[in-house]
Amino acid sequence: QEQFVEAGGGLVQPGGSLNLTCVHSTGTLPLANLAWYRQAPGKQRELVAALWMYGTTSTQGRFTISKDSIKNTLHLQMHNLQPEDTALYFCNVVTGANEPVDWWGQGTQVTVSS
């Protein structure tokens, strides 16, 4: 039962910061491309950042994805959070076909509100 586990979400005010953490059920991150996704109520799941073999990409300049190879953790550093960032955040592997695998965890909730 391959699965990711996300943590670090919470309730923050606009302009605040959060650092999300992702671990794999095996205790070791797969040697593969990794990504963070988010899904808000009534919205489609959205890719927000990815860690590729050649570097990183992000759809939000305020977000940075990184991997700690020693601790075997994946992170999403989020700054200047806004209400539109409110969503359930997930991490996952991205295959060579540029699609996520079916190793979804429960996600971690990020809520940005005054």
PDB file of C-alpha atoms in Angstrom:
ATOM      1  CA  GLN A   1       0.000   0.000   0.000  1.00  0.00           C
ATOM      2  CA  GLU A   2       2.090   2.835  -1.335  1.00  0.00           C
ATOM      3  CA  GLN A   3       0.914   6.150   0.070  1.00  0.00           C
ATOM      4  CA  PHE A   4       2.144   9.624   0.834  1.00  0.00           C
ATOM      5  CA  VAL A   5       1.452  11.435   4.096  1.00  0.00           C
ATOM      6  CA  GLU A   6       1.199  15.223   4.167  1.00  0.00           C
ATOM      7  CA  ALA A   7       1.419  17.535   7.165  1.00  0.00           C
ATOM      8  CA  GLY A   8       2.039  21.146   8.134  1.00  0.00           C
ATOM      9  CA  GLY A   9      -1.171  22.818   7.036  1.00  0.00           C
ATOM     10  CA  GLY A  10      -3.254  25.068   9.215  1.00  0.00           C
ATOM     11  CA  LEU A  11      -5.156  28.316   9.540  1.00  0.00           C
ATOM     12  CA  VAL A  12      -3.163  31.454   8.748  1.00  0.00           C
ATOM     13  CA  GLN A  13      -3.916  35.103   8.067  1.00  0.00           C
ATOM     14  CA  PRO A  14      -3.295  36.656   4.646  1.00  0.00           C
ATOM     15  CA  GLY A  15       0.413  37.337   4.231  1.00  0.00           C
ATOM     16  CA  GLY A  16       1.388  34.466   6.482  1.00  0.00           C
ATOM     17  CA  SER A  17       3.661  31.515   5.766  1.00  0.00           C
ATOM     18  CA  LEU A  18       3.514  27.735   6.045  1.00  0.00           C
ATOM     19  CA  ASN A  19       5.969  24.916   5.394  1.00  0.00           C
ATOM     20  CA  LEU A  20       4.295  21.705   4.265  1.00  0.00           C
ATOM     21  CA  THR A  21       5.988  18.333   4.727  1.00  0.00           C
ATOM     22  CA  CYS A  22       5.516  15.100   2.788  1.00  0.00           C
ATOM     23  CA  VAL A  23       6.764  11.614   3.643  1.00  0.00           C
ATOM     24  CA  HIS A  24       6.266   8.248   1.962  1.00  0.00           C
ATOM     25  CA  SER A  25       4.746   5.214   3.671  1.00  0.00           C
ATOM     26  CA  THR A  26       7.982   3.265   3.144  1.00  0.00           C
ATOM     27  CA  GLY A  27       9.983   5.945   4.925  1.00  0.00           C
ATOM     28  CA  THR A  28      11.982   6.606   1.773  1.00  0.00           C
ATOM     29  CA  LEU A  29      11.001   9.014  -0.965  1.00  0.00           C
ATOM     30  CA  PRO A  30      10.812   7.344  -4.384  1.00  0.00           C
ATOM     31  CA  LEU A  31      13.625   8.139  -6.784  1.00  0.00           C
ATOM     32  CA  ALA A  32      11.245   9.885  -9.134  1.00  0.00           C
ATOM     33  CA  ASN A  33       9.878  13.282 -10.025  1.00  0.00           C
ATOM     34  CA  LEU A  34       7.834  14.643  -7.117  1.00  0.00           C
ATOM     35  CA  ALA A  35       5.128  17.281  -6.989  1.00  0.00           C
ATOM     36  CA  TRP A  36       2.683  19.198  -4.838  1.00  0.00           C
ATOM     37  CA  TYR A  37      -0.960  19.506  -5.870  1.00  0.00           C
ATOM     38  CA  ARG A  38      -3.914  21.324  -4.362  1.00  0.00           C
ATOM     39  CA  GLN A  39      -7.662  21.061  -4.672  1.00  0.00           C
ATOM     40  CA  ALA A  40     -10.221  23.566  -3.440  1.00  0.00           C
ATOM     41  CA  PRO A  41     -13.957  22.835  -3.098  1.00  0.00           C
ATOM     42  CA  GLY A  42     -15.623  22.959  -6.501  1.00  0.00           C
ATOM     43  CA  LYS A  43     -12.270  23.175  -8.285  1.00  0.00           C
ATOM     44  CA  GLN A  44     -10.139  20.685 -10.210  1.00  0.00           C
ATOM     45  CA  ARG A  45      -6.923  19.386  -8.739  1.00  0.00           C
ATOM     46  CA  GLU A  46      -4.085  21.731  -9.652  1.00  0.00           C
ATOM     47  CA  LEU A  47      -0.334  21.190  -9.899  1.00  0.00           C
ATOM     48  CA  VAL A  48       1.401  23.926  -7.916  1.00  0.00           C
ATOM     49  CA  ALA A  49       5.062  22.869  -7.895  1.00  0.00           C
ATOM     50  CA  ALA A  50       7.257  20.015  -9.087  1.00  0.00           C
ATOM     51  CA  LEU A  51      10.768  18.720  -8.480  1.00  0.00           C
ATOM     52  CA  TRP A  52      12.219  17.332 -11.693  1.00  0.00           C
ATOM     53  CA  MET A  53      15.585  15.680 -12.250  1.00  0.00           C
ATOM     54  CA  TYR A  54      16.793  18.896 -13.865  1.00  0.00           C
ATOM     55  CA  GLY A  55      15.345  21.350 -11.353  1.00  0.00           C
ATOM     56  CA  THR A  56      12.099  22.747 -10.000  1.00  0.00           C
ATOM     57  CA  THR A  57       9.030  24.433 -11.409  1.00  0.00           C
ATOM     58  CA  SER A  58       6.267  26.340  -9.658  1.00  0.00           C
ATOM     59  CA  THR A  59       2.997  27.868 -10.787  1.00  0.00           C
ATOM     60  CA  GLN A  60       3.140  30.224  -7.811  1.00  0.00           C
ATOM     61  CA  GLY A  61       6.177  32.427  -7.393  1.00  0.00           C
ATOM     62  CA  ARG A  62       5.461  32.560  -3.657  1.00  0.00           C
ATOM     63  CA  PHE A  63       5.890  28.771  -3.320  1.00  0.00           C
ATOM     64  CA  THR A  64       9.130  26.781  -3.321  1.00  0.00           C
ATOM     65  CA  ILE A  65       9.439  22.987  -3.515  1.00  0.00           C
ATOM     66  CA  SER A  66      12.456  21.213  -2.052  1.00  0.00           C
ATOM     67  CA  LYS A  67      13.627  17.778  -0.937  1.00  0.00           C
ATOM     68  CA  ASP A  68      15.662  16.837   2.102  1.00  0.00           C
ATOM     69  CA  SER A  69      17.453  13.671   0.982  1.00  0.00           C
ATOM     70  CA  ILE A  70      18.859  12.967   4.444  1.00  0.00           C
ATOM     71  CA  LYS A  71      15.505  13.161   6.223  1.00  0.00           C
ATOM     72  CA  ASN A  72      13.624  11.733   3.221  1.00  0.00           C
ATOM     73  CA  THR A  73      11.073  14.521   3.280  1.00  0.00           C
ATOM     74  CA  LEU A  74       9.547  16.715   0.606  1.00  0.00           C
ATOM     75  CA  HIS A  75       8.607  20.295   1.428  1.00  0.00           C
ATOM     76  CA  LEU A  76       6.546  23.142   0.077  1.00  0.00           C
ATOM     77  CA  GLN A  77       7.536  26.506   1.515  1.00  0.00           C
ATOM     78  CA  MET A  78       4.639  28.911   1.111  1.00  0.00           C
ATOM     79  CA  HIS A  79       4.952  32.676   1.647  1.00  0.00           C
ATOM     80  CA  ASN A  80       2.557  35.615   1.420  1.00  0.00           C
ATOM     81  CA  LEU A  81      -0.436  33.307   1.517  1.00  0.00           C
ATOM     82  CA  GLN A  82      -3.712  34.646   0.187  1.00  0.00           C
ATOM     83  CA  PRO A  83      -7.329  33.480   0.571  1.00  0.00           C
ATOM     84  CA  GLU A  84      -7.244  31.961  -2.925  1.00  0.00           C
ATOM     85  CA  ASP A  85      -4.529  29.582  -1.708  1.00  0.00           C
ATOM     86  CA  THR A  86      -7.061  27.883   0.558  1.00  0.00           C
ATOM     87  CA  ALA A  87      -7.178  24.217  -0.481  1.00  0.00           C
ATOM     88  CA  LEU A  88      -6.307  20.659   0.437  1.00  0.00           C
ATOM     89  CA  TYR A  89      -2.656  20.080  -0.491  1.00  0.00           C
ATOM     90  CA  PHE A  90      -1.239  16.738  -1.667  1.00  0.00           C
ATOM     91  CA  CYS A  91       2.146  15.398  -2.712  1.00  0.00           C
ATOM     92  CA  ASN A  92       2.746  12.625  -5.218  1.00  0.00           C
ATOM     93  CA  VAL A  93       5.062  11.067  -7.770  1.00  0.00           C
ATOM     94  CA  VAL A  94       4.898  12.275 -11.362  1.00  0.00           C
ATOM     95  CA  THR A  95       5.592   9.533 -13.905  1.00  0.00           C
ATOM     96  CA  GLY A  96       7.499   9.714 -17.151  1.00  0.00           C
ATOM     97  CA  ALA A  97       4.101  10.139 -18.783  1.00  0.00           C
ATOM     98  CA  ASN A  98       3.763  13.404 -16.809  1.00  0.00           C
ATOM     99  CA  GLU A  99       0.864  12.044 -14.739  1.00  0.00           C
ATOM    100  CA  PRO A 100       0.523  11.481 -10.986  1.00  0.00           C
ATOM    101  CA  VAL A 101       0.467   7.933  -9.676  1.00  0.00           C
ATOM    102  CA  ASP A 102      -2.309   6.532  -7.495  1.00  0.00           C
ATOM    103  CA  TRP A 103      -0.466   6.973  -4.208  1.00  0.00           C
ATOM    104  CA  TRP A 104      -2.609   9.800  -2.878  1.00  0.00           C
ATOM    105  CA  GLY A 105      -2.613  10.512   0.838  1.00  0.00           C
ATOM    106  CA  GLN A 106      -5.236  12.368   2.852  1.00  0.00           C
ATOM    107  CA  GLY A 107      -3.685  15.750   2.149  1.00  0.00           C
ATOM    108  CA  THR A 108      -3.143  18.634   4.532  1.00  0.00           C
ATOM    109  CA  GLN A 109      -5.581  21.526   4.753  1.00  0.00           C
ATOM    110  CA  VAL A 110      -4.380  25.089   4.230  1.00  0.00           C
ATOM    111  CA  THR A 111      -6.874  27.796   5.133  1.00  0.00           C
ATOM    112  CA  VAL A 112      -6.060  31.472   4.654  1.00  0.00           C
ATOM    113  CA  SER A 113      -8.524  33.827   6.298  1.00  0.00           C
ATOM    114  CA  SER A 114      -8.684  37.013   8.339  1.00  0.00           C
TER     115      SER A 114
END
